[in-house]
Short mmCIF file of C-alpha atoms in Angstrom, two decimals:
data_model
loop_
_atom_site.label_atom_id
_atom_site.label_comp_id
_atom_site.label_asym_id
_atom_site.label_seq_id
_atom_site.Cartn_x
_atom_site.Cartn_y
_atom_site.Cartn_z
CA MET A 114 12.72 -5.70 -6.53
CA SER A 115 9.96 -7.92 -7.88
CA GLU A 116 8.08 -5.46 -10.05
CA SER A 117 6.32 -6.24 -13.29
CA SER A 118 4.46 -3.94 -15.64
CA ILE A 119 0.76 -4.73 -15.85
CA CYS A 120 -0.03 -2.04 -18.42
CA GLN A 121 1.78 0.39 -20.71
CA VAL A 122 0.23 3.31 -22.61
CA ARG A 123 1.15 6.59 -24.29
CA ALA A 124 -0.25 9.76 -22.77
CA THR A 125 0.62 13.32 -21.83
CA VAL A 126 1.02 13.51 -18.05
CA MET A 127 -0.68 16.59 -16.60
CA GLN A 128 -0.96 18.27 -13.19
CA TYR A 129 -3.71 20.60 -12.14
CA ASP A 130 -2.43 24.09 -11.28
CA ASP A 131 -4.88 25.17 -8.59
CA GLY A 132 -3.60 28.76 -8.57
CA ASN A 133 -4.26 29.30 -12.28
CA LYS A 134 -7.17 26.82 -12.44
CA ARG A 135 -5.77 24.91 -15.42
CA TRP A 136 -4.02 21.69 -16.42
CA VAL A 137 -0.30 21.92 -17.22
CA PRO A 138 1.97 19.24 -18.69
CA THR A 139 4.59 17.86 -16.29
CA GLY A 140 8.30 17.88 -16.98
CA GLU A 141 10.32 19.87 -19.44
CA GLY A 142 9.48 20.18 -23.11
CA GLY A 143 5.79 20.90 -22.88
CA GLN A 144 3.02 18.64 -24.06
CA ALA A 145 4.97 15.59 -25.26
CA PHE A 146 3.84 11.99 -24.94
CA SER A 147 5.19 9.83 -22.17
CA ARG A 148 5.32 6.07 -21.74
CA VAL A 149 3.12 5.48 -18.70
CA GLN A 150 3.23 2.13 -16.92
CA ILE A 151 1.53 0.60 -13.91
CA TYR A 152 3.94 -1.61 -11.96
CA HIS A 153 2.96 -4.33 -9.49
CA ASN A 154 5.40 -5.30 -6.75
CA THR A 155 4.40 -8.92 -6.22
CA VAL A 156 6.34 -9.31 -2.96
CA ALA A 157 4.79 -6.34 -1.13
CA ASN A 158 1.57 -6.38 -3.21
CA THR A 159 1.88 -2.68 -4.01
CA PHE A 160 1.32 -0.76 -7.22
CA ARG A 161 2.80 2.43 -8.63
CA LEU A 162 2.42 4.48 -11.75
CA VAL A 163 5.55 5.64 -13.58
CA GLY A 164 5.72 7.91 -16.61
CA ARG A 165 8.80 8.78 -18.68
CA LYS A 166 9.00 11.19 -21.60
CA MET A 167 9.37 9.28 -24.84
CA GLN A 168 11.74 11.85 -26.32
CA GLY A 169 15.20 13.01 -25.30
CA ASP A 170 16.47 12.01 -21.88
CA GLN A 171 13.32 10.01 -21.00
CA GLN A 172 12.73 12.25 -17.98
CA VAL A 173 10.54 10.75 -15.24
CA VAL A 174 7.41 12.92 -15.13
CA ILE A 175 5.42 10.89 -12.61
CA ASN A 176 6.22 8.22 -10.02
CA CYS A 177 3.05 7.88 -7.99
CA PRO A 178 2.04 5.09 -5.58
CA ILE A 179 -1.43 3.65 -6.11
CA ASP A 180 -3.36 3.40 -2.87
CA LYS A 181 -6.65 1.53 -2.35
CA ARG A 182 -8.29 4.84 -1.36
CA LEU A 183 -7.32 6.52 -4.64
CA LYS A 184 -10.29 8.09 -6.40
CA TYR A 185 -9.89 7.43 -10.11
CA ASN A 186 -12.09 9.41 -12.50
CA GLN A 187 -12.52 8.79 -16.22
CA ALA A 188 -13.44 12.41 -16.96
CA THR A 189 -13.70 11.88 -20.74
CA ALA A 190 -12.94 9.06 -23.14
CA ASN A 191 -9.36 10.38 -23.56
CA PHE A 192 -8.71 12.12 -20.24
CA HIS A 193 -8.55 10.43 -16.81
CA GLN A 194 -7.61 11.99 -13.47
CA TRP A 195 -6.92 11.21 -9.78
CA ARG A 196 -5.63 12.92 -6.66
CA ASP A 197 -2.80 11.97 -4.31
CA ALA A 198 -1.72 13.71 -1.08
CA ARG A 199 -0.15 16.67 -2.93
CA ASN A 200 -1.36 16.83 -6.53
CA VAL A 201 -4.21 16.30 -8.91
CA TRP A 202 -2.90 14.23 -11.82
CA GLY A 203 -4.31 13.73 -15.28
CA LEU A 204 -3.49 11.65 -18.32
CA ASN A 205 -4.40 12.86 -21.80
CA PHE A 206 -4.28 9.66 -23.86
CA CYS A 207 -3.35 9.50 -27.54
CA SER A 208 -6.35 7.24 -28.27
CA LYS A 209 -9.51 5.85 -26.69
CA GLU A 210 -8.01 2.36 -26.89
CA GLU A 211 -5.01 3.43 -24.79
CA ALA A 212 -7.38 5.07 -22.28
CA ILE A 213 -9.40 1.85 -21.99
CA LEU A 214 -6.23 -0.22 -21.55
CA PHE A 215 -5.01 2.10 -18.79
CA ALA A 216 -8.41 2.18 -17.05
CA ASP A 217 -8.46 -1.63 -17.03
CA GLY A 218 -4.97 -1.70 -15.45
CA MET A 219 -5.88 0.91 -12.84
CA MET A 220 -9.15 -0.81 -11.92
CA HIS A 221 -7.31 -4.14 -11.61
CA ALA A 222 -4.74 -2.55 -9.26
CA LEU A 223 -7.47 -0.97 -7.11
CA GLU A 224 -9.43 -4.24 -6.95
CA VAL A 225 -6.34 -6.22 -5.89
CA LEU A 226 -5.48 -3.64 -3.22
CA SER A 227 -9.05 -3.57 -1.89
CA ALA A 228 -9.36 -7.36 -1.84
CA HIS A 229 -6.01 -7.68 -0.07
CA ALA A 230 -6.96 -5.05 2.53
CA ASP A 231 -10.34 -6.72 3.13
CA SER A 232 -8.65 -10.07 3.80
CA GLY A 233 -7.29 -8.71 7.08
CA TYR A 234 -3.68 -9.27 6.18
CA SER A 235 -1.00 -6.60 6.05
CA SER A 236 0.39 -5.71 2.64
CA LEU A 237 3.88 -5.99 4.10
CA PRO A 238 5.62 -9.33 4.04
CA ARG A 239 5.62 -11.11 7.39
CA PRO A 240 8.98 -11.04 9.15
CA VAL A 241 10.84 -14.30 9.56
CA GLN A 242 10.60 -15.36 13.16
CA ASN A 243 13.58 -16.75 15.02
CA GLY A 244 12.57 -18.33 18.29
CA PRO A 245 9.28 -19.40 19.81
CA SER A 246 5.98 -18.10 18.52
CA PRO A 247 3.73 -15.98 20.77
CA GLU A 248 1.58 -19.09 21.35
CA GLU A 249 4.63 -21.13 22.41
CA LEU A 250 5.77 -18.37 24.77
CA GLU A 251 2.33 -18.31 26.39
CA GLN A 252 2.40 -22.10 26.84
CA GLN A 253 5.84 -21.87 28.45
CA ARG A 254 4.67 -19.09 30.75
CA ARG A 255 1.64 -21.12 31.82
CA TYR A 256 3.75 -24.24 32.38
CA HIS A 257 6.28 -22.41 34.55
CA SER A 258 3.90 -20.06 36.34
CA HIS A 259 0.98 -20.91 38.62
CA ASP A 260 -1.21 -18.60 40.62
CA PHE A 261 -3.31 -19.89 43.46
CA SER A 262 -5.16 -18.44 46.38
CA TRP A 263 -6.54 -19.83 49.59
CA GLY A 264 -7.97 -18.56 52.82
CA TRP A 265 -5.77 -18.60 55.90
CA GLY A 266 -7.01 -17.52 59.28
CA GLY A 267 -9.75 -15.34 57.87
CA ALA A 268 -7.41 -13.59 55.38
CA ASP A 269 -7.17 -14.39 51.69
CA VAL A 270 -3.67 -14.99 50.38
CA LEU A 271 -2.61 -14.99 46.72
CA VAL A 272 0.53 -16.94 45.94
CA SER A 273 2.37 -16.76 42.64
CA VAL A 274 4.88 -19.42 41.67
CA SER A 275 7.09 -18.58 38.72
CA ARG A 276 10.35 -20.25 37.68
CA GLY A 277 10.68 -22.02 41.02
CA GLU A 278 10.15 -18.86 43.12
CA MET A 279 7.16 -18.42 45.38
CA LYS A 280 5.79 -14.95 46.04
CA VAL A 281 3.04 -14.20 48.53
CA LEU A 282 0.81 -11.43 47.24
CA LEU A 283 -1.53 -10.05 49.90
#
């Protein structure tokens, strides 16, 4: 895979517990710092956010795709949040500088995704085509197929010639 890290910070990864109306740290071991990175897949032009605990087994505490519709909120200087399809996520940064670095990375990812979507091209790589293009197929069809009509004894007749066969369409 062609992924590269565009930003790396230290933060506590949090999820909002809607039932208890409070933020809770993700993963085991409570409120420990994680190494949080934004990765860019240059082939597919996609981004994702990955966080691993810095202590112990380096447990993955978040692996979240970044979508152009993501609503990113810098709630405070040290706490930023966003929502995906299932969760509300938050990062409690160890410093304002780390928060600024992460915000710059996130805004860059969102700008790239929005600009790419606005260009009218799919974010998926184009498949390699074996054989004639759609334009070439249309040219071949037109070359080998002719439709004509004429009047004959008061009745209109439509004739279609395709691949050497003539069909009379009334």
